[in-house]
mmCIF file of C-alpha atoms and ligand atoms in Angstrom:
data_model
loop_
_atom_site.group_PDB
_atom_site.id
_atom_site.type_symbol
_atom_site.label_atom_id
_atom_site.label_comp_id
_atom_site.label_asym_id
_atom_site.label_seq_id
_atom_site.Cartn_x
_atom_site.Cartn_y
_atom_site.Cartn_z
ATOM 1 C CA MET D 1 21.015 -21.697 -133.814
ATOM 2 C CA MET D 2 21.561 -18.149 -132.583
ATOM 3 C CA ALA D 3 25.329 -18.605 -132.701
ATOM 4 C CA LEU D 4 25.073 -19.200 -136.430
ATOM 5 C CA LEU D 5 23.609 -15.728 -137.045
ATOM 6 C CA ARG D 6 26.012 -12.815 -137.322
ATOM 7 C CA PRO D 7 25.059 -9.500 -135.659
ATOM 8 C CA SER D 8 23.966 -8.066 -139.036
ATOM 9 C CA GLY D 9 21.582 -11.057 -139.447
ATOM 10 C CA PHE D 10 20.052 -10.311 -136.056
ATOM 11 C CA PHE D 11 19.482 -6.726 -137.015
ATOM 12 C CA VAL D 12 17.735 -7.702 -140.240
ATOM 13 C CA LEU D 13 15.451 -10.137 -138.363
ATOM 14 C CA PHE D 14 14.689 -7.546 -135.688
ATOM 15 C CA ALA D 15 13.905 -4.880 -138.265
ATOM 16 C CA LEU D 16 11.673 -7.333 -140.159
ATOM 17 C CA ALA D 17 9.765 -8.246 -136.963
ATOM 18 C CA LEU D 18 9.274 -4.564 -136.145
ATOM 19 C CA PHE D 19 8.042 -3.836 -139.655
ATOM 20 C CA LEU D 20 5.584 -6.762 -139.589
ATOM 21 C CA THR D 21 4.232 -5.774 -136.164
ATOM 22 C CA TRP D 22 3.821 -2.153 -137.188
ATOM 23 C CA GLY D 23 2.334 -3.161 -140.562
ATOM 24 C CA ALA D 24 -0.301 -5.401 -138.959
ATOM 25 C CA GLY D 25 -1.164 -2.737 -136.406
ATOM 26 C CA SER D 26 -1.620 -0.017 -138.971
ATOM 27 C CA SER D 27 -3.797 -2.045 -141.360
ATOM 28 C CA VAL D 28 -6.348 -3.076 -138.713
ATOM 29 C CA ALA D 29 -8.362 -0.213 -137.262
ATOM 30 C CA ALA D 30 -8.309 0.015 -133.468
ATOM 31 C CA VAL D 31 -11.360 -1.492 -131.800
ATOM 32 C CA LYS D 32 -13.278 1.219 -129.904
ATOM 33 C CA GLN D 33 -14.340 0.387 -126.380
ATOM 34 C CA VAL D 34 -17.643 1.142 -124.697
ATOM 35 C CA ARG D 35 -19.180 0.058 -121.406
ATOM 36 C CA ALA D 36 -22.699 -1.079 -120.561
ATOM 37 C CA SER D 37 -24.855 1.329 -118.530
ATOM 38 C CA ALA D 38 -27.231 -1.398 -117.426
ATOM 39 C CA GLU D 39 -27.921 -5.106 -117.947
ATOM 40 C CA THR D 40 -31.013 -7.242 -117.880
ATOM 41 C CA ARG D 41 -31.728 -9.895 -115.332
ATOM 42 C CA PRO D 42 -30.250 -13.269 -116.475
ATOM 43 C CA VAL D 43 -32.597 -15.479 -118.492
ATOM 44 C CA PRO D 44 -34.216 -18.463 -116.686
ATOM 45 C CA HIS D 45 -32.454 -21.146 -118.724
ATOM 46 C CA ALA D 46 -28.799 -22.159 -118.370
ATOM 47 C CA GLY D 47 -26.332 -22.612 -121.224
ATOM 48 C CA ASP D 48 -26.633 -20.824 -124.553
ATOM 49 C CA ALA D 49 -30.098 -19.362 -123.999
ATOM 50 C CA ALA D 50 -30.369 -15.596 -124.454
ATOM 51 C CA ASP D 51 -30.231 -14.722 -128.131
ATOM 52 C CA ASP D 52 -31.977 -11.810 -129.774
ATOM 53 C CA SER D 53 -33.820 -8.660 -128.746
ATOM 54 C CA ALA D 54 -36.240 -5.984 -129.883
ATOM 55 C CA ILE D 55 -36.842 -2.540 -128.364
ATOM 56 C CA TRP D 56 -40.379 -1.285 -127.815
ATOM 57 C CA VAL D 57 -40.460 2.499 -127.561
ATOM 58 C CA ASP D 58 -43.378 3.985 -125.626
ATOM 59 C CA ALA D 59 -43.960 7.013 -127.847
ATOM 60 C CA ARG D 60 -45.607 9.115 -125.113
ATOM 61 C CA ARG D 61 -43.498 8.157 -122.121
ATOM 62 C CA ARG D 62 -40.138 7.069 -123.482
ATOM 63 C CA TRP D 63 -38.752 6.067 -120.074
ATOM 64 C CA ARG D 64 -41.320 3.246 -120.038
ATOM 65 C CA SER D 65 -39.790 1.678 -123.161
ATOM 66 C CA THR D 66 -38.840 -2.007 -122.921
ATOM 67 C CA ILE D 67 -36.368 -4.589 -124.160
ATOM 68 C CA ILE D 68 -37.946 -7.808 -125.397
ATOM 69 C CA GLY D 69 -35.384 -10.625 -125.300
ATOM 70 C CA THR D 70 -35.551 -14.248 -126.359
ATOM 71 C CA ASP D 71 -34.538 -17.194 -124.194
ATOM 72 C CA LYS D 72 -34.089 -19.745 -126.969
ATOM 73 C CA GLN D 73 -34.249 -22.674 -124.551
ATOM 74 C CA GLY D 74 -37.881 -21.969 -123.805
ATOM 75 C CA GLY D 75 -39.359 -18.485 -123.758
ATOM 76 C CA ILE D 76 -39.248 -14.742 -124.054
ATOM 77 C CA GLY D 77 -38.824 -11.938 -121.531
ATOM 78 C CA VAL D 78 -39.745 -8.267 -121.287
ATOM 79 C CA TYR D 79 -37.365 -5.966 -119.372
ATOM 80 C CA SER D 80 -37.421 -2.359 -118.229
ATOM 81 C CA LEU D 81 -34.657 0.057 -119.291
ATOM 82 C CA GLY D 82 -33.091 -0.675 -115.907
ATOM 83 C CA GLY D 83 -33.021 -4.391 -116.720
ATOM 84 C CA ARG D 84 -35.842 -5.437 -114.386
ATOM 85 C CA LEU D 85 -37.948 -8.390 -115.556
ATOM 86 C CA ILE D 86 -41.520 -7.285 -116.310
ATOM 87 C CA GLN D 87 -42.781 -10.501 -117.873
ATOM 88 C CA TYR D 88 -41.555 -13.963 -118.834
ATOM 89 C CA ARG D 89 -43.532 -16.235 -121.126
ATOM 90 C CA ARG D 90 -42.754 -19.952 -121.550
ATOM 91 C CA ASP D 91 -43.831 -20.063 -125.172
ATOM 92 C CA GLY D 92 -41.289 -22.461 -126.677
ATOM 93 C CA ARG D 93 -37.819 -22.154 -128.163
ATOM 94 C CA LEU D 94 -38.139 -18.604 -129.407
ATOM 95 C CA ASN D 95 -34.930 -17.702 -131.208
ATOM 96 C CA ASN D 96 -35.195 -14.242 -132.794
ATOM 97 C CA VAL D 97 -37.677 -11.421 -132.225
ATOM 98 C CA ASP D 98 -38.573 -8.180 -133.982
ATOM 99 C CA LEU D 99 -41.376 -5.606 -133.955
ATOM 100 C CA ARG D 100 -43.056 -2.915 -135.996
ATOM 101 C CA GLY D 101 -45.523 -0.332 -134.715
ATOM 102 C CA GLY D 102 -48.751 1.012 -136.162
ATOM 103 C CA PHE D 103 -50.405 -2.306 -137.104
ATOM 104 C CA ARG D 104 -54.170 -1.939 -137.325
ATOM 105 C CA LEU D 105 -55.858 -4.477 -135.041
ATOM 106 C CA ARG D 106 -59.241 -4.547 -133.292
ATOM 107 C CA GLY D 107 -60.001 -0.915 -134.009
ATOM 108 C CA GLY D 108 -56.640 0.439 -132.838
ATOM 109 C CA ARG D 109 -52.981 0.597 -133.740
ATOM 110 C CA VAL D 110 -50.613 -1.811 -132.016
ATOM 111 C CA ALA D 111 -46.927 -2.657 -131.968
ATOM 112 C CA LEU D 112 -46.781 -6.070 -133.598
ATOM 113 C CA VAL D 113 -44.080 -8.388 -132.243
ATOM 114 C CA THR D 114 -43.084 -11.603 -134.006
ATOM 115 C CA ALA D 115 -40.660 -14.343 -133.018
ATOM 116 C CA SER D 116 -39.315 -17.505 -134.661
ATOM 117 C CA ASN D 117 -40.336 -20.561 -132.652
ATOM 118 C CA ARG D 118 -37.941 -23.478 -133.133
ATOM 119 C CA SER D 119 -40.220 -25.794 -131.135
ATOM 120 C CA ASN D 120 -42.771 -25.907 -133.959
ATOM 121 C CA ASN D 121 -41.368 -23.758 -136.824
ATOM 122 C CA ASN D 122 -44.107 -21.209 -136.309
ATOM 123 C CA ILE D 123 -43.946 -17.442 -136.493
ATOM 124 C CA VAL D 124 -45.422 -16.417 -133.137
ATOM 125 C CA VAL D 125 -47.320 -13.116 -133.082
ATOM 126 C CA TYR D 126 -47.811 -10.816 -130.092
ATOM 127 C CA ARG D 127 -48.845 -7.244 -129.493
ATOM 128 C CA VAL D 128 -47.519 -4.946 -126.801
ATOM 129 C CA ASP D 129 -50.110 -3.978 -124.184
ATOM 130 C CA ARG D 130 -49.315 -0.291 -123.745
ATOM 131 C CA ARG D 131 -50.623 -0.139 -120.179
ATOM 132 C CA THR D 132 -48.827 -3.174 -118.725
ATOM 133 C CA ARG D 133 -45.955 -3.230 -121.269
ATOM 134 C CA LYS D 134 -46.462 -6.996 -121.473
ATOM 135 C CA LEU D 135 -46.698 -9.192 -124.557
ATOM 136 C CA VAL D 136 -50.178 -10.458 -125.412
ATOM 137 C CA ARG D 137 -50.613 -13.365 -127.841
ATOM 138 C CA VAL D 138 -52.425 -12.441 -131.029
ATOM 139 C CA PRO D 139 -54.661 -15.289 -132.314
ATOM 140 C CA GLY D 140 -53.518 -17.104 -135.440
ATOM 141 C CA VAL D 141 -51.004 -19.765 -136.441
ATOM 142 C CA ILE D 142 -48.352 -19.073 -139.050
ATOM 143 C CA ARG D 143 -46.429 -22.225 -139.857
ATOM 144 C CA ALA D 144 -43.264 -21.670 -141.892
ATOM 145 C CA GLY D 145 -42.190 -24.136 -144.562
ATOM 146 C CA ILE D 146 -38.604 -24.330 -143.274
ATOM 147 C CA HIS D 147 -36.841 -25.034 -140.002
ATOM 148 C CA VAL D 148 -36.996 -21.497 -138.655
ATOM 149 C CA TYR D 149 -33.891 -19.947 -137.150
ATOM 150 C CA GLY D 150 -33.617 -16.156 -137.470
ATOM 151 C CA LEU D 151 -36.443 -13.662 -137.958
ATOM 152 C CA CYS D 152 -36.829 -9.989 -138.809
ATOM 153 C CA MET D 153 -39.719 -7.744 -139.811
ATOM 154 C CA TYR D 154 -40.286 -5.262 -142.644
ATOM 155 C CA ARG D 155 -42.930 -2.563 -142.995
ATOM 156 C CA SER D 156 -42.934 -1.395 -146.591
ATOM 157 C CA PRO D 157 -43.330 2.307 -147.452
ATOM 158 C CA SER D 158 -46.853 1.375 -148.656
ATOM 159 C CA GLY D 159 -47.701 0.122 -145.151
ATOM 160 C CA ARG D 160 -47.553 -3.652 -145.605
ATOM 161 C CA TYR D 161 -46.116 -5.827 -142.848
ATOM 162 C CA TYR D 162 -43.817 -8.767 -143.443
ATOM 163 C CA ALA D 163 -41.749 -11.258 -141.482
ATOM 164 C CA PHE D 164 -38.646 -12.922 -142.884
ATOM 165 C CA VAL D 165 -37.538 -16.254 -141.459
ATOM 166 C CA THR D 166 -34.085 -17.672 -142.087
ATOM 167 C CA SER D 167 -32.854 -21.221 -141.519
ATOM 168 C CA ASP D 168 -29.762 -23.292 -140.914
ATOM 169 C CA SER D 169 -30.222 -24.751 -144.397
ATOM 170 C CA GLY D 170 -29.785 -21.260 -145.850
ATOM 171 C CA GLN D 171 -33.407 -21.058 -147.021
ATOM 172 C CA VAL D 172 -35.311 -17.809 -146.430
ATOM 173 C CA GLU D 173 -39.056 -17.217 -146.481
ATOM 174 C CA GLN D 174 -40.877 -13.892 -146.622
ATOM 175 C CA TRP D 175 -44.356 -13.850 -145.105
ATOM 176 C CA ARG D 176 -46.909 -11.096 -145.546
ATOM 177 C CA LEU D 177 -48.750 -10.490 -142.258
ATOM 178 C CA PHE D 178 -52.350 -9.307 -142.372
ATOM 179 C CA ARG D 179 -55.330 -8.949 -140.093
ATOM 180 C CA ARG D 180 -57.882 -11.773 -140.014
ATOM 181 C CA GLY D 181 -60.735 -11.092 -137.626
ATOM 182 C CA GLY D 182 -59.180 -10.158 -134.297
ATOM 183 C CA GLY D 183 -55.961 -11.941 -135.154
ATOM 184 C CA VAL D 184 -53.099 -12.046 -137.641
ATOM 185 C CA ASP D 185 -52.560 -14.474 -140.479
ATOM 186 C CA GLY D 186 -49.708 -14.870 -142.931
ATOM 187 C CA ARG D 187 -49.138 -15.721 -146.564
ATOM 188 C CA ARG D 188 -45.781 -16.734 -147.965
ATOM 189 C CA VAL D 189 -44.801 -14.327 -150.744
ATOM 190 C CA ARG D 190 -41.157 -15.206 -151.494
ATOM 191 C CA ARG D 191 -38.636 -17.944 -150.920
ATOM 192 C CA PHE D 192 -34.950 -17.970 -151.813
ATOM 193 C CA ALA D 193 -31.645 -19.608 -150.885
ATOM 194 C CA VAL D 194 -28.759 -17.729 -149.286
ATOM 195 C CA GLY D 195 -26.383 -20.696 -149.538
ATOM 196 C CA SER D 196 -25.575 -21.920 -146.032
ATOM 197 C CA ASP D 197 -26.497 -21.499 -142.365
ATOM 198 C CA SER D 198 -28.190 -18.080 -142.051
ATOM 199 C CA GLU D 199 -29.671 -16.496 -138.969
ATOM 200 C CA GLY D 200 -29.411 -12.761 -138.326
ATOM 201 C CA CYS D 201 -31.359 -10.439 -140.569
ATOM 202 C CA VAL D 202 -32.712 -6.901 -140.547
ATOM 203 C CA ALA D 203 -34.852 -4.834 -142.921
ATOM 204 C CA ASP D 204 -34.234 -1.163 -143.593
ATOM 205 C CA ASP D 205 -37.837 -0.089 -144.150
ATOM 206 C CA SER D 206 -37.367 3.280 -145.837
ATOM 207 C CA LEU D 207 -34.533 2.076 -148.097
ATOM 208 C CA ARG D 208 -36.501 -1.137 -148.812
ATOM 209 C CA ARG D 209 -33.461 -3.294 -148.127
ATOM 210 C CA LEU D 210 -32.999 -6.645 -146.422
ATOM 211 C CA TYR D 211 -29.664 -7.662 -144.908
ATOM 212 C CA ILE D 212 -28.958 -11.308 -144.097
ATOM 213 C CA GLY D 213 -26.014 -12.756 -142.195
ATOM 214 C CA GLU D 214 -24.727 -15.995 -143.671
ATOM 215 C CA GLU D 215 -23.017 -17.134 -140.473
ATOM 216 C CA GLY D 216 -19.759 -18.485 -141.836
ATOM 217 C CA VAL D 217 -19.543 -16.234 -144.891
ATOM 218 C CA GLY D 218 -20.615 -12.621 -144.394
ATOM 219 C CA ILE D 219 -23.475 -10.161 -144.924
ATOM 220 C CA TRP D 220 -25.663 -9.927 -148.044
ATOM 221 C CA ARG D 221 -27.995 -7.129 -149.102
ATOM 222 C CA TYR D 222 -31.251 -8.025 -150.868
ATOM 223 C CA GLY D 223 -34.330 -6.060 -151.858
ATOM 224 C CA ALA D 224 -36.970 -6.257 -149.111
ATOM 225 C CA ASP D 225 -40.048 -6.249 -151.331
ATOM 226 C CA PRO D 226 -41.601 -9.593 -152.328
ATOM 227 C CA GLY D 227 -40.859 -9.026 -156.021
ATOM 228 C CA ALA D 228 -37.180 -8.244 -155.435
ATOM 229 C CA GLY D 229 -36.057 -11.746 -156.387
ATOM 230 C CA SER D 230 -32.819 -13.297 -155.166
ATOM 231 C CA GLY D 231 -30.333 -10.772 -156.609
ATOM 232 C CA ARG D 232 -27.906 -9.589 -153.938
ATOM 233 C CA THR D 233 -24.847 -7.487 -153.137
ATOM 234 C CA PRO D 234 -22.102 -8.453 -150.678
ATOM 235 C CA VAL D 235 -21.661 -6.022 -147.766
ATOM 236 C CA ASP D 236 -18.775 -7.628 -145.866
ATOM 237 C CA SER D 237 -17.175 -11.032 -145.377
ATOM 238 C CA THR D 238 -15.513 -13.234 -142.794
ATOM 239 C CA GLY D 239 -12.702 -13.887 -145.253
ATOM 240 C CA SER D 240 -9.452 -12.017 -145.825
ATOM 241 C CA GLY D 241 -10.060 -8.297 -146.182
ATOM 242 C CA GLY D 242 -13.354 -8.610 -144.307
ATOM 243 C CA GLN D 243 -14.118 -7.047 -140.927
ATOM 244 C CA LEU D 244 -16.143 -9.993 -139.621
ATOM 245 C CA VAL D 245 -15.103 -13.126 -137.741
ATOM 246 C CA ALA D 246 -17.546 -16.062 -137.977
ATOM 247 C CA ASP D 247 -20.214 -16.480 -136.902
ATOM 248 C CA VAL D 248 -21.989 -13.420 -138.223
ATOM 249 C CA GLU D 249 -24.862 -13.039 -135.750
ATOM 250 C CA GLY D 250 -27.362 -10.213 -135.183
ATOM 251 C CA LEU D 251 -27.841 -7.244 -137.512
ATOM 252 C CA ALA D 252 -29.443 -3.888 -136.663
ATOM 253 C CA ILE D 253 -30.205 -0.540 -138.301
ATOM 254 C CA ALA D 254 -29.466 2.718 -136.456
ATOM 255 C CA LYS D 255 -31.727 5.398 -137.922
ATOM 256 C CA GLY D 256 -31.077 9.092 -137.445
ATOM 257 C CA ARG D 257 -28.280 11.043 -139.077
ATOM 258 C CA PRO D 258 -26.020 9.579 -140.142
ATOM 259 C CA GLY D 259 -27.580 6.142 -140.057
ATOM 260 C CA TYR D 260 -25.706 2.882 -139.669
ATOM 261 C CA LEU D 261 -25.928 -0.840 -140.240
ATOM 262 C CA ILE D 262 -24.408 -2.775 -137.311
ATOM 263 C CA ALA D 263 -23.347 -6.428 -137.240
ATOM 264 C CA SER D 264 -22.505 -8.724 -134.351
ATOM 265 C CA SER D 265 -19.196 -10.468 -135.112
ATOM 266 C CA GLN D 266 -19.391 -13.396 -132.706
ATOM 267 C CA GLY D 267 -15.966 -14.894 -133.450
ATOM 268 C CA ASN D 268 -14.108 -11.902 -131.976
ATOM 269 C CA SER D 269 -16.903 -10.496 -129.751
ATOM 270 C CA THR D 270 -17.060 -7.169 -131.591
ATOM 271 C CA PHE D 271 -19.668 -5.068 -133.374
ATOM 272 C CA VAL D 272 -18.959 -3.770 -136.855
ATOM 273 C CA VAL D 273 -20.505 -0.486 -138.010
ATOM 274 C CA TYR D 274 -21.242 0.412 -141.670
ATOM 275 C CA GLY D 275 -22.860 3.425 -143.305
ATOM 276 C CA ARG D 276 -26.608 2.907 -143.566
ATOM 277 C CA ARG D 277 -26.864 3.960 -147.200
ATOM 278 C CA SER D 278 -23.372 3.228 -148.577
ATOM 279 C CA ASN D 279 -22.698 0.152 -146.413
ATOM 280 C CA ALA D 280 -19.073 1.360 -146.284
ATOM 281 C CA TYR D 281 -17.116 0.236 -143.225
ATOM 282 C CA VAL D 282 -17.060 2.865 -140.446
ATOM 283 C CA LYS D 283 -15.643 1.320 -137.269
ATOM 284 C CA THR D 284 -15.564 -1.628 -134.892
ATOM 285 C CA PHE D 285 -16.400 -1.521 -131.190
ATOM 286 C CA GLU D 286 -16.565 -3.892 -128.243
ATOM 287 C CA ILE D 287 -18.378 -3.798 -124.894
ATOM 288 C CA VAL D 288 -15.727 -4.054 -122.174
ATOM 289 C CA ALA D 289 -16.121 -4.482 -118.426
ATOM 290 C CA GLY D 290 -16.984 -1.398 -116.408
ATOM 291 C CA ARG D 291 -16.924 -0.871 -112.651
ATOM 292 C CA ARG D 292 -20.195 -2.682 -112.038
ATOM 293 C CA ILE D 293 -21.091 -4.532 -115.235
ATOM 294 C CA ASP D 294 -19.026 -7.092 -117.149
ATOM 295 C CA GLY D 295 -18.318 -6.879 -120.865
ATOM 296 C CA ALA D 296 -20.108 -8.723 -123.671
ATOM 297 C CA THR D 297 -18.335 -11.674 -125.271
ATOM 298 C CA ASP D 298 -19.369 -14.447 -127.662
ATOM 299 C CA THR D 299 -22.041 -11.972 -128.677
ATOM 300 C CA ASP D 300 -25.235 -12.982 -130.398
ATOM 301 C CA GLY D 301 -28.274 -10.861 -131.310
ATOM 302 C CA ILE D 302 -28.293 -7.039 -131.234
ATOM 303 C CA GLU D 303 -30.812 -4.187 -131.520
ATOM 304 C CA VAL D 304 -30.583 -0.400 -131.492
ATOM 305 C CA THR D 305 -32.753 2.699 -131.309
ATOM 306 C CA THR D 306 -31.468 6.243 -131.734
ATOM 307 C CA MET D 307 -34.441 7.776 -129.918
ATOM 308 C CA ARG D 308 -33.892 9.525 -126.609
ATOM 309 C CA LEU D 309 -35.313 7.196 -123.921
ATOM 310 C CA ASN D 310 -34.209 8.581 -120.561
ATOM 311 C CA ARG D 311 -31.225 10.225 -118.877
ATOM 312 C CA ARG D 312 -29.190 7.034 -119.021
ATOM 313 C CA PHE D 313 -29.885 6.598 -122.730
ATOM 314 C CA PRO D 314 -30.114 10.206 -123.960
ATOM 315 C CA GLY D 315 -29.205 9.458 -127.586
ATOM 316 C CA GLY D 316 -30.721 6.007 -127.788
ATOM 317 C CA LEU D 317 -29.982 2.449 -126.724
ATOM 318 C CA PHE D 318 -27.902 -0.419 -128.105
ATOM 319 C CA VAL D 319 -28.743 -3.912 -126.814
ATOM 320 C CA ALA D 320 -26.365 -6.870 -127.110
ATOM 321 C CA GLN D 321 -26.640 -10.439 -125.897
ATOM 322 C CA ASP D 322 -23.764 -11.439 -123.611
ATOM 323 C CA GLY D 323 -22.656 -15.043 -124.126
ATOM 324 C CA ASN D 324 -20.623 -15.127 -120.889
ATOM 325 C CA ASN D 325 -22.437 -13.292 -118.127
ATOM 326 C CA ASN D 326 -20.053 -13.934 -115.201
ATOM 327 C CA ARG D 327 -20.738 -17.655 -114.945
ATOM 328 C CA PRO D 328 -22.447 -19.400 -113.151
ATOM 329 C CA ARG D 329 -24.973 -16.648 -113.825
ATOM 330 C CA HIS D 330 -27.107 -17.294 -116.905
ATOM 331 C CA GLN D 331 -26.751 -15.246 -120.075
ATOM 332 C CA ASN D 332 -28.335 -11.807 -120.338
ATOM 333 C CA PHE D 333 -28.470 -8.631 -122.410
ATOM 334 C CA LYS D 334 -26.143 -5.663 -121.982
ATOM 335 C CA LEU D 335 -27.617 -2.159 -122.422
ATOM 336 C CA VAL D 336 -25.272 0.489 -123.832
ATOM 337 C CA SER D 337 -25.851 4.198 -124.396
ATOM 338 C CA TRP D 338 -25.970 4.774 -128.145
ATOM 339 C CA ARG D 339 -24.355 8.170 -127.639
ATOM 340 C CA ALA D 340 -21.250 6.441 -126.186
ATOM 341 C CA ILE D 341 -21.017 4.263 -129.283
ATOM 342 C CA ALA D 342 -21.605 7.112 -131.732
ATOM 343 C CA ARG D 343 -18.856 9.163 -130.067
ATOM 344 C CA ALA D 344 -16.380 6.270 -129.709
HETATM 345 CA CA1 CA R 401 -34.250 -8.698 -133.196
HETATM 346 CA CA1 CA R 402 -26.297 -18.291 -134.838
HETATM 347 CA CA1 CA R 403 -28.422 -16.020 -132.670
HETATM 348 CA CA1 CA R 404 -19.890 -10.928 -120.041
#
């Protein structure tokens, strides 16, 4: 075969290969690399178990802030900023978790935590006990009308609290959460179809937006208010020209200036960053192995805060599930300094 090509033919082929290699390299932005500063203790269950997280910020003593992480095979854990387990609750197959502060309950204001329970399709409600940092069940049963998968919360500018639940059928429900006696009840206020398997979602409270990840397709932006209907705008796709590789998993909003929308791109174990307001693509990063802590691959749920928490997380904290936590160890969550990501 080679003998059939004259030297000039070789040169043309070589030049073409060089051009193609260079062309591909220049059109795809380099993936930035960051390392985890800490990691949580592995979850109790083996296999694909850790999934999504929420960050509770102790407003008065930030170093006491916690990571709340789901173990979708059977419970939910609360971890310190150093990754130590503070509490584990065997409350069912809790898949996604989110929280919003300032909810009026029993004469005070509490951080309300909700999670999607795949054991019974309920929205489970907790509050954070400020003294112990543990989750306390809030009385009330909220039974969704779909097979719940993902979950995220929204506090409207007028002070109303909502939970969105997504499903593997692509159906989404919005539930208004309100106080009933000493507990919390819910009323379904909207239902719409995304199209196919949808899990990750996040609400941008002040911009009144809802982002949903359609796992095999991309990210959609909807209005977060109950009357916003089903009109939507595409943010990014898993197709050609898109920055995502299926599945699209967790979504998170980094507040502060400038703010960002971040997506977990499970298919290539990266995180894609977009402008918070414009949703324009900014950059892609990955969590690689450091001296002590392994990288995050086959990544699932994510969460971020841009508040200063302690010396290790001076500009905030980014949390990512790690699908392969140095097997045979169980899955866990990697904790990355937000400042390292912002500067990458
Ligand atoms: Ca979450
Ligand atoms: Ca998923
Ligand atoms: Ca997930
Ligand atoms: Ca890993």
